[in-house]
Amino acid sequence: MTVIRQQDLIDSVADALQYISYYHPMDYIEALGRAYELEESPAAKDAIAQILTNSRLCAEGHRPICQDTGIVTAFVKIGMQVRWDAQLGLQEMIDEGVRRAYLHPDNTLRASIVSDPAFTRKNTRDNTPAVVHVEMVPGDKVEITVAAKGGGSENKSKFVMLNPSDSIVDWVLKTVPLMGAGWCPPGMLGIGIGGTAEKAMVLAKEALMDPIDMAELKARGPRTPIEELRIELHDKVNALGIGAQGLGGLSTVLDVKILDCPTHAASKPVAMIPNCAATRHLHFTLDGSGPAKIEPPDLAQWPKIDWAPSAESRRVDLDQLTPAEVASWKPGERLLLNGKMLTGRDAAHQRIQDLLSSGKGLPEGVDFRNRVIYYVGPVDPVRDEVVGPAGPTTATRMDKFTEMMLAQTGLIAMVGKAERGPVAIEAIRKHKAAYLMAVGGAAYLVSKAIKAARVVAFAELGMEAIYEFEVRDMPVTVAVDAQGTSVHQSGPAQWSQIIAAKIPVKAR
């Protein structure tokens, strides 16, 4: 009978979470490398180059791939012949592993989990608790898959109860464009079919733990109806032209994974969960011989891509920025930001709104007049860093605050991830402001452009505090210009037509 020791499980979970914070799975790197070689859209190719360069920098520097180091999910299969040498319960052991991983002094990870989710939303400060799924299986080992899922992609999860005669393909093709680009494509789609509502969602999440093998599947051909469905969805989703970061291009998904389960005759539950550019998961087995042995990957396997700013990029002096200069920016234009900017995301915007509504005004030292705000919640710095990985967060969450910020604070531009919604675009057009997009999934690369950082307000909010960053050549793209033109609308529309023109009539 195998004895699994408490400390072995804790150490293994902690080691696995540290590992996946800075090492992409090699199957993802290989698939993204292929997508880079095939990509024809300059904007999408540049975004993929940033993601791949960021990935290698993180692998070399052992720092997080993304500033959103995720909510931890663990799929645990316990052999029925296993005996435990433990004083803690399974949830407590996994949570202790999470705690040690996220508070590791050499690679501190961002604590993103809040308790009392409906009301006070207080940060637990150590990223616990994890979400744990347990299955008892035959055998004498414990198999664990850990994943760290970012909020930007998790928030795009979708579920539907279809009628038995309804088309899954039609629903997916209707739904993916509604997800926008906040899930940081190109990535994967996990789809769960059948069971009950909650079972379909778990299947979709578990499907994302499987390795990317679409190229191999297409090479050998499908052997089952599920494999045929995977190929059909992969090709048709890519034909939508959404592309990397939603800018328009050939690769929106690298793979589509599907798990199914028997269901009620009257039901067809379907869940879809995307995995983003920060794909993070690892499988390990405990057999009683000690902690899991996790071998580092060969860094020589990373594509030889070193992203550099385009020679056509326009340098912008943030300290001398004027509304007239903002109005001169063109949709899709690449900028390099230099100077000082303020940061702020969900909690900070709510605080600002409450202060302005009450007539109290902004905190001392917070002045947005003729300035840019960056939607970010950075990782804490370690060693000689001024800030940890600091990639953009999903901008649409700030849409409802955009009119207030532009009308009442003097703000003239914003930086975030993915598209803006109609309310924000109208506010941008009305106030002749602009929205700039930074690449999601390139957080460590972005942090290299930040030369100084200090908290100026709401320090108690942790990563959601307002910082002042001083940046040098921070790369962004004009995603919504002062006229309200959005590249997240024009780019995919253009590339869906280009892709359609490439597909032979018989294959459509």
Coordinates of C-alpha atoms in Angstrom, one line a residue:
M1 CA 0.0 0.0 0.0
T2 CA 1.4 3.4 -1.0
V3 CA 1.8 6.0 1.7
I4 CA 1.6 9.6 0.6
R5 CA 3.2 12.1 3.0
Q6 CA 1.6 15.5 3.6
Q7 CA 4.9 17.4 3.0
D8 CA 5.4 15.6 -0.3
L9 CA 2.1 16.8 -1.6
I10 CA 2.6 20.4 -0.3
D11 CA 6.1 20.6 -1.8
S12 CA 4.9 19.2 -5.1
V13 CA 2.0 21.6 -5.5
A14 CA 4.3 24.6 -4.6
D15 CA 7.0 23.5 -7.0
A16 CA 4.5 22.9 -9.8
L17 CA 2.9 26.3 -9.4
Q18 CA 6.3 28.1 -9.4
Y19 CA 7.3 26.1 -12.5
I20 CA 4.1 27.0 -14.5
S21 CA 4.4 30.6 -13.5
Y22 CA 7.5 31.0 -15.8
Y23 CA 7.6 28.0 -18.1
H24 CA 5.0 27.6 -20.8
P25 CA 4.1 24.1 -21.8
M26 CA 6.3 23.1 -24.8
D27 CA 3.3 22.1 -26.8
Y28 CA 2.0 25.6 -26.6
I29 CA 5.4 27.1 -27.5
E30 CA 5.7 24.8 -30.6
A31 CA 2.1 25.6 -31.7
L32 CA 2.6 29.3 -31.2
G33 CA 5.9 29.2 -33.1
R34 CA 4.1 27.6 -36.1
A35 CA 1.4 30.2 -35.9
Y36 CA 4.0 32.9 -36.0
E37 CA 5.7 31.5 -39.1
L38 CA 2.3 31.3 -40.9
E39 CA 0.8 34.6 -39.8
E40 CA 0.3 37.2 -42.5
S41 CA -1.2 40.0 -40.5
P42 CA 1.6 42.4 -39.4
A43 CA -0.2 43.5 -36.3
A44 CA -0.9 39.9 -35.2
K45 CA 2.6 38.8 -36.1
D46 CA 4.0 41.6 -33.9
A47 CA 1.8 40.5 -31.0
I48 CA 2.8 36.9 -31.3
A49 CA 6.5 37.9 -31.4
Q50 CA 6.0 39.8 -28.2
I51 CA 4.4 36.8 -26.5
L52 CA 7.1 34.4 -27.6
T53 CA 9.9 36.8 -26.6
N54 CA 8.2 37.4 -23.2
S55 CA 7.9 33.6 -22.8
R56 CA 11.7 33.0 -23.3
L57 CA 12.6 36.0 -21.0
C58 CA 10.4 34.5 -18.3
A59 CA 11.9 31.0 -18.7
E60 CA 15.3 32.5 -18.4
G61 CA 14.6 34.9 -15.5
H62 CA 12.1 32.7 -13.6
R63 CA 9.5 35.5 -13.4
P64 CA 5.8 35.2 -14.2
I65 CA 4.6 35.0 -17.8
C66 CA 1.6 37.2 -16.9
Q67 CA 1.0 39.6 -14.1
D68 CA -2.3 37.8 -13.5
T69 CA -0.8 34.7 -11.9
G70 CA -4.2 33.2 -11.8
I71 CA -6.7 31.3 -9.6
V72 CA -5.4 27.8 -8.9
T73 CA -7.4 24.8 -9.9
A74 CA -6.3 21.2 -9.0
F75 CA -7.7 18.0 -10.6
V76 CA -6.8 15.2 -8.1
K77 CA -7.2 11.5 -8.8
I78 CA -6.6 9.4 -5.7
G79 CA -5.9 5.7 -6.0
M80 CA -8.2 3.8 -3.7
Q81 CA -5.2 1.8 -2.3
V82 CA -3.4 5.0 -1.1
R83 CA -2.9 5.7 2.6
W84 CA -2.2 9.2 3.9
D85 CA 0.5 10.2 6.4
A86 CA -1.1 13.6 7.0
Q87 CA -2.7 15.8 9.6
L88 CA -4.3 18.2 7.1
G89 CA -7.2 17.6 4.8
L90 CA -6.6 17.5 1.0
Q91 CA -7.9 21.0 0.5
E92 CA -5.7 22.3 3.3
M93 CA -2.6 20.6 1.9
I94 CA -3.2 22.0 -1.6
D95 CA -3.8 25.4 -0.1
E96 CA -0.6 25.3 1.8
G97 CA 1.2 24.4 -1.4
V98 CA -0.5 27.4 -3.1
R99 CA 0.5 29.7 -0.2
R100 CA 4.1 28.7 -0.3
A101 CA 4.3 29.1 -4.1
Y102 CA 2.7 32.5 -4.2
L103 CA 4.7 33.9 -1.3
H104 CA 8.1 32.5 -2.6
P105 CA 10.6 35.3 -2.0
D106 CA 12.6 34.7 -5.2
N107 CA 9.6 34.7 -7.4
T108 CA 6.6 36.3 -5.6
L109 CA 3.4 35.7 -7.5
R110 CA 0.4 38.1 -7.5
A111 CA -2.3 37.4 -4.9
S112 CA -5.6 37.8 -6.8
I113 CA -8.1 35.9 -4.8
V114 CA -10.8 37.8 -2.8
S115 CA -13.0 36.3 -0.1
D116 CA -16.6 37.4 0.5
P117 CA -17.0 37.7 -3.3
A118 CA -20.5 39.3 -3.2
F119 CA -19.7 42.1 -0.7
T120 CA -16.3 43.2 0.8
R121 CA -14.1 41.3 -1.7
K122 CA -11.2 41.3 0.6
N123 CA -7.9 39.9 -0.8
T124 CA -6.7 36.8 1.0
R125 CA -3.1 37.9 0.3
D126 CA -1.8 34.4 -0.4
N127 CA -4.0 33.4 -3.4
T128 CA -5.8 30.7 -1.4
P129 CA -8.1 28.9 -1.5
A130 CA -7.6 26.7 -4.6
V131 CA -10.5 25.1 -6.5
V132 CA -10.1 21.4 -6.1
H133 CA -11.8 18.6 -8.0
V134 CA -11.3 15.1 -6.5
E135 CA -11.9 11.7 -8.1
M136 CA -11.3 8.3 -6.5
V137 CA -9.8 5.8 -9.0
P138 CA -8.3 2.3 -8.9
G139 CA -4.6 2.2 -8.1
D140 CA -2.0 3.2 -5.5
K141 CA -0.9 6.6 -6.7
V142 CA -2.1 10.2 -6.6
E143 CA -2.2 12.0 -9.9
I144 CA -2.6 15.8 -9.8
T145 CA -3.0 18.4 -12.5
V146 CA -2.5 22.0 -11.3
A147 CA -3.5 25.0 -13.4
A148 CA -3.3 28.7 -12.8
K149 CA -6.1 30.5 -14.8
G150 CA -6.1 34.2 -15.3
G151 CA -9.3 36.2 -14.8
G152 CA -9.3 37.8 -18.3
S153 CA -9.8 34.4 -19.9
E154 CA -11.8 32.8 -17.1
N155 CA -14.3 35.7 -17.4
K156 CA -15.0 34.8 -21.0
S157 CA -16.3 31.4 -20.1
K158 CA -19.7 30.6 -21.7
F159 CA -22.5 28.0 -21.1
V160 CA -25.7 27.2 -22.9
M161 CA -28.4 24.6 -22.6
L162 CA -29.0 23.7 -26.2
N163 CA -32.0 21.7 -27.5
P164 CA -30.9 18.2 -28.5
S165 CA -31.3 19.1 -32.2
D166 CA -29.3 22.3 -32.0
S167 CA -25.9 22.7 -33.6
I168 CA -22.9 23.0 -31.3
V169 CA -20.9 24.4 -34.2
D170 CA -23.4 27.2 -34.8
W171 CA -23.4 28.1 -31.1
V172 CA -19.6 28.2 -30.9
L173 CA -19.3 30.4 -34.0
K174 CA -22.0 32.7 -32.7
T175 CA -20.4 32.9 -29.3
V176 CA -16.7 33.3 -29.9
P177 CA -16.9 36.8 -31.4
L178 CA -19.0 37.8 -28.3
M179 CA -16.0 36.9 -26.1
G180 CA -13.9 39.7 -27.6
A181 CA -10.2 39.5 -27.2
G182 CA -9.9 39.8 -23.4
W183 CA -9.0 36.1 -23.3
C184 CA -5.7 37.0 -25.1
P185 CA -5.8 34.8 -28.2
P186 CA -4.2 32.9 -29.8
G187 CA -5.0 30.2 -27.2
M188 CA -7.2 27.1 -26.8
L189 CA -10.9 26.5 -26.4
G190 CA -12.0 23.8 -24.0
I191 CA -15.5 22.5 -24.6
G192 CA -17.5 20.3 -22.4
I193 CA -20.6 18.5 -23.8
G194 CA -23.2 16.7 -21.8
G195 CA -23.7 15.7 -18.2
T196 CA -25.4 18.4 -16.2
A197 CA -24.8 22.2 -16.2
E198 CA -22.0 22.0 -13.7
K199 CA -20.5 18.8 -15.2
A200 CA -20.2 20.4 -18.6
M201 CA -18.3 23.4 -17.1
V202 CA -15.8 21.1 -15.3
L203 CA -15.3 19.0 -18.5
A204 CA -14.5 22.2 -20.4
K205 CA -11.9 23.2 -17.8
E206 CA -10.4 19.7 -17.7
A207 CA -10.2 19.6 -21.5
L208 CA -7.8 22.5 -21.4
M209 CA -5.3 20.4 -19.5
D210 CA -4.8 18.1 -22.6
P211 CA -1.7 18.8 -24.8
I212 CA -2.0 20.7 -28.0
D213 CA -2.0 18.2 -30.9
M214 CA -4.1 19.8 -33.7
A215 CA -1.3 19.6 -36.2
E216 CA -0.7 15.9 -35.5
L217 CA -4.5 15.3 -35.6
K218 CA -4.8 16.9 -39.0
A219 CA -1.8 15.0 -40.3
R220 CA -3.2 11.6 -39.4
G221 CA -6.9 12.4 -39.9
P222 CA -9.8 12.1 -37.4
R223 CA -10.8 8.7 -36.0
T224 CA -13.9 9.7 -34.1
P225 CA -16.8 12.2 -34.4
I226 CA -15.3 14.2 -31.6
E227 CA -12.0 14.6 -33.4
E228 CA -13.9 15.6 -36.6
L229 CA -15.7 18.2 -34.5
R230 CA -12.5 19.5 -33.1
I231 CA -11.0 20.0 -36.5
E232 CA -14.2 21.7 -37.8
L233 CA -14.3 24.1 -34.9
H234 CA -10.6 24.9 -35.1
D235 CA -10.8 25.8 -38.8
K236 CA -14.1 27.7 -38.6
V237 CA -13.1 29.7 -35.5
N238 CA -9.9 30.7 -37.2
A239 CA -11.8 31.7 -40.3
L240 CA -13.5 34.4 -38.2
G241 CA -10.3 36.4 -38.5
I242 CA -10.2 37.5 -34.9
G243 CA -6.5 36.9 -34.7
A244 CA -3.8 37.5 -32.1
Q245 CA -5.1 40.0 -29.4
G246 CA -8.2 40.5 -31.6
L247 CA -6.3 42.6 -34.1
G248 CA -7.2 40.4 -37.1
G249 CA -5.2 37.5 -38.4
L250 CA -5.0 33.9 -39.3
S251 CA -4.6 32.3 -35.8
T252 CA -7.3 32.8 -33.2
V253 CA -7.1 29.3 -31.7
L254 CA -4.2 26.9 -31.7
D255 CA -6.4 23.9 -30.7
V256 CA -9.9 23.0 -29.6
K257 CA -10.3 20.4 -26.9
I258 CA -13.5 18.5 -26.2
L259 CA -14.6 16.2 -23.4
D260 CA -18.1 14.7 -23.3
C261 CA -20.4 12.8 -20.9
P262 CA -23.7 11.1 -21.2
T263 CA -26.6 13.5 -20.5
H264 CA -30.4 13.6 -20.1
A265 CA -32.4 12.8 -23.3
A266 CA -34.0 16.3 -23.1
S267 CA -30.7 18.2 -22.6
K268 CA -27.6 19.2 -24.5
P269 CA -25.5 21.2 -22.0
V270 CA -22.4 22.8 -23.7
A271 CA -19.7 24.8 -21.9
M272 CA -16.8 26.7 -23.5
I273 CA -13.8 28.0 -21.6
P274 CA -10.8 29.7 -23.3
N275 CA -7.2 29.3 -22.3
C276 CA -5.1 32.4 -22.9
A277 CA -1.6 33.2 -24.1
A278 CA -0.5 32.5 -20.5
T279 CA -1.4 28.8 -20.7
R280 CA -0.3 27.3 -17.4
H281 CA -0.8 23.7 -16.3
L282 CA 1.3 20.7 -15.2
H283 CA 0.6 17.1 -14.4
F284 CA 2.5 15.1 -11.8
T285 CA 2.2 11.8 -10.0
L286 CA 2.9 11.0 -6.3
D287 CA 3.9 7.3 -5.7
G288 CA 5.1 7.4 -2.1
S289 CA 8.8 7.9 -3.1
G290 CA 8.9 11.6 -2.3
P291 CA 7.9 14.9 -3.9
A292 CA 7.3 15.0 -7.7
K293 CA 10.4 15.4 -9.8
I294 CA 9.7 18.3 -12.2
E295 CA 12.4 18.7 -14.9
P296 CA 13.0 22.1 -16.5
P297 CA 12.5 22.3 -20.3
D298 CA 15.3 22.8 -22.8
L299 CA 15.4 26.6 -23.5
A300 CA 17.0 25.8 -26.9
Q301 CA 13.5 24.7 -27.9
W302 CA 12.1 28.2 -27.8
P303 CA 11.8 29.9 -31.2
K304 CA 14.7 32.3 -32.0
I305 CA 12.5 35.4 -31.9
D306 CA 13.7 38.6 -30.3
W307 CA 10.9 41.2 -30.6
A308 CA 12.0 44.8 -31.2
P309 CA 9.9 47.9 -31.8
S310 CA 9.0 48.7 -35.4
A311 CA 11.1 51.3 -37.0
E312 CA 7.8 53.1 -37.9
S313 CA 6.7 53.4 -34.3
R314 CA 6.1 57.0 -33.1
R315 CA 7.7 58.0 -29.8
V316 CA 5.4 59.9 -27.4
D317 CA 6.5 62.1 -24.6
L318 CA 3.9 61.5 -21.9
D319 CA 5.1 64.5 -19.8
Q320 CA 4.3 66.9 -22.6
L321 CA 1.2 65.2 -24.0
T322 CA -1.6 67.4 -25.4
P323 CA -5.1 66.7 -26.6
A324 CA -4.0 67.8 -30.1
E325 CA -1.3 65.1 -30.2
V326 CA -3.8 62.5 -29.0
A327 CA -6.2 63.5 -31.8
S328 CA -3.4 63.0 -34.4
W329 CA -2.9 59.3 -33.6
K330 CA -4.2 56.9 -36.3
P331 CA -6.0 53.6 -35.8
G332 CA -3.4 50.8 -35.7
E333 CA -0.5 53.1 -35.3
R334 CA 2.3 51.8 -33.1
L335 CA 3.5 54.1 -30.4
L336 CA 6.4 54.0 -27.9
L337 CA 5.4 55.7 -24.6
N338 CA 8.0 57.7 -22.6
G339 CA 7.6 59.5 -19.4
K340 CA 5.2 59.2 -16.4
M341 CA 1.7 57.6 -16.4
L342 CA -0.7 56.7 -13.6
T343 CA -2.2 53.2 -13.2
G344 CA -5.7 52.1 -12.0
R345 CA -8.1 49.3 -12.5
D346 CA -11.5 48.1 -11.1
A347 CA -11.2 49.0 -7.4
A348 CA -9.3 52.2 -8.0
H349 CA -11.9 53.4 -10.5
Q350 CA -14.7 52.6 -8.0
R351 CA -12.9 54.6 -5.3
I352 CA -12.4 57.6 -7.7
Q353 CA -16.1 57.5 -8.7
D354 CA -17.2 57.5 -5.0
L355 CA -14.8 60.3 -4.2
L356 CA -16.0 62.5 -7.1
S357 CA -19.6 61.7 -6.4
S358 CA -19.2 62.8 -2.8
G359 CA -17.5 66.0 -3.7
K360 CA -14.3 65.1 -1.9
G361 CA -12.1 65.2 -5.0
L362 CA -9.1 63.0 -5.9
P363 CA -6.5 62.0 -3.4
E364 CA -3.5 64.2 -2.9
G365 CA -0.9 63.5 -5.6
V366 CA -3.4 62.1 -8.1
D367 CA -3.8 64.4 -11.1
F368 CA -5.0 62.9 -14.4
R369 CA -5.1 66.2 -16.4
N370 CA -3.5 65.6 -19.8
R371 CA -2.3 62.2 -18.7
V372 CA -2.5 58.6 -19.5
I373 CA -3.9 55.8 -17.3
Y374 CA -2.6 52.2 -17.5
Y375 CA -5.1 49.5 -16.5
V376 CA -2.7 47.1 -14.6
G377 CA -2.3 45.2 -11.4
P378 CA 1.5 44.4 -11.3
V379 CA 3.3 41.6 -9.6
D380 CA 5.4 42.7 -6.6
P381 CA 9.1 43.3 -7.5
V382 CA 11.9 41.0 -6.4
R383 CA 15.7 41.5 -6.2
D384 CA 16.6 44.7 -8.2
E385 CA 13.3 45.1 -10.0
V386 CA 11.4 48.4 -9.8
V387 CA 8.2 46.5 -10.5
G388 CA 7.3 42.9 -11.3
P389 CA 5.6 41.7 -14.5
A390 CA 3.0 44.4 -15.4
G391 CA 1.0 43.5 -18.4
P392 CA -2.4 45.1 -19.2
T393 CA -5.7 43.9 -17.7
T394 CA -9.0 43.6 -19.7
A395 CA -10.1 47.2 -20.6
T396 CA -13.8 46.5 -20.9
R397 CA -14.2 46.2 -17.2
M398 CA -13.4 49.9 -17.0
D399 CA -15.9 50.8 -19.7
K400 CA -18.6 52.0 -17.3
F401 CA -16.1 54.4 -15.7
T402 CA -14.8 55.9 -19.0
E403 CA -17.2 58.8 -19.4
M404 CA -16.6 59.8 -15.8
M405 CA -12.8 59.7 -16.1
L406 CA -12.7 61.6 -19.4
A407 CA -15.3 64.2 -18.3
Q408 CA -14.3 64.9 -14.8
T409 CA -10.6 64.2 -14.3
G410 CA -8.9 65.6 -17.5
L411 CA -7.7 62.2 -18.6
I412 CA -6.9 62.0 -22.3
A413 CA -5.8 58.5 -23.0
M414 CA -6.0 54.9 -21.6
V415 CA -3.9 51.8 -22.0
G416 CA -5.3 48.3 -21.5
K417 CA -5.9 44.9 -23.1
A418 CA -8.3 43.9 -25.9
E419 CA -11.2 45.8 -27.2
R420 CA -13.5 48.6 -25.8
G421 CA -17.3 48.3 -25.8
P422 CA -19.8 50.7 -27.4
V423 CA -20.2 52.9 -24.2
A424 CA -16.4 53.4 -23.9
I425 CA -15.9 54.0 -27.6
E426 CA -18.7 56.7 -27.6
A427 CA -17.1 58.4 -24.6
I428 CA -13.7 58.3 -26.3
R429 CA -15.2 59.8 -29.5
K430 CA -17.1 62.5 -27.6
H431 CA -14.0 63.7 -25.6
K432 CA -11.5 63.2 -28.5
A433 CA -9.5 60.9 -26.3
A434 CA -7.8 57.6 -27.3
Y435 CA -7.4 54.0 -26.2
L436 CA -4.1 52.3 -26.6
M437 CA -3.7 48.5 -26.5
A438 CA -0.7 46.7 -24.9
V439 CA -0.2 43.0 -25.6
G440 CA -1.7 40.6 -23.1
G441 CA 0.6 37.7 -22.4
A442 CA 3.8 39.9 -22.6
A443 CA 3.8 41.1 -19.0
Y444 CA 7.5 40.6 -18.2
L445 CA 8.5 42.2 -21.5
V446 CA 6.3 45.2 -20.7
S447 CA 7.9 45.5 -17.3
K448 CA 11.3 46.0 -18.9
A449 CA 10.0 49.3 -20.1
I450 CA 9.1 50.5 -16.6
K451 CA 12.1 52.3 -15.1
A452 CA 10.5 53.6 -11.9
A453 CA 7.3 52.8 -9.9
R454 CA 5.8 54.2 -6.8
V455 CA 2.4 53.9 -5.1
V456 CA 0.6 57.3 -5.0
A457 CA -2.9 56.3 -3.7
F458 CA -5.0 53.5 -2.2
A459 CA -2.0 51.5 -1.0
E460 CA -4.3 49.2 1.0
L461 CA -5.7 47.9 -2.3
G462 CA -2.4 46.0 -3.0
M463 CA -2.0 45.3 -6.7
E464 CA -5.1 47.5 -7.4
A465 CA -3.5 50.6 -5.9
I466 CA -2.8 53.6 -8.1
Y467 CA 0.9 53.6 -9.1
E468 CA 2.9 56.1 -11.0
F469 CA 5.1 54.4 -13.6
E470 CA 8.0 56.0 -15.5
V471 CA 8.3 54.2 -18.8
R472 CA 10.8 54.2 -21.6
D473 CA 9.7 53.0 -25.0
M474 CA 6.6 51.1 -23.8
P475 CA 5.0 49.5 -26.9
V476 CA 1.3 50.1 -27.5
T477 CA -1.0 50.2 -30.5
V478 CA -3.7 52.8 -31.1
A479 CA -6.8 50.7 -30.7
V480 CA -9.5 53.4 -30.6
D481 CA -8.7 56.8 -32.0
A482 CA -10.2 60.2 -31.3
Q483 CA -12.8 59.6 -34.0
G484 CA -14.0 56.4 -32.3
T485 CA -12.5 54.0 -34.9
S486 CA -11.7 50.7 -33.3
V487 CA -9.1 48.3 -34.8
H488 CA -10.8 45.5 -32.9
Q489 CA -13.8 45.9 -35.3
S490 CA -12.0 46.7 -38.5
G491 CA -9.1 44.2 -38.1
P492 CA -11.2 41.0 -37.8
A493 CA -13.7 42.2 -40.4
Q494 CA -10.8 42.6 -42.9
W495 CA -9.1 39.4 -42.1
S496 CA -12.3 37.3 -42.2
Q497 CA -12.7 38.4 -45.8
I498 CA -9.1 37.7 -46.6
I499 CA -9.4 34.2 -45.1
A500 CA -12.7 33.5 -46.9
A501 CA -11.0 34.5 -50.2
K502 CA -8.3 31.9 -49.5
I503 CA -10.6 29.0 -48.9
P504 CA -11.7 26.9 -51.9
V505 CA -15.4 27.1 -52.6
K506 CA -15.9 23.3 -52.0
A507 CA -14.3 23.5 -48.6
R508 CA -16.6 26.3 -47.2

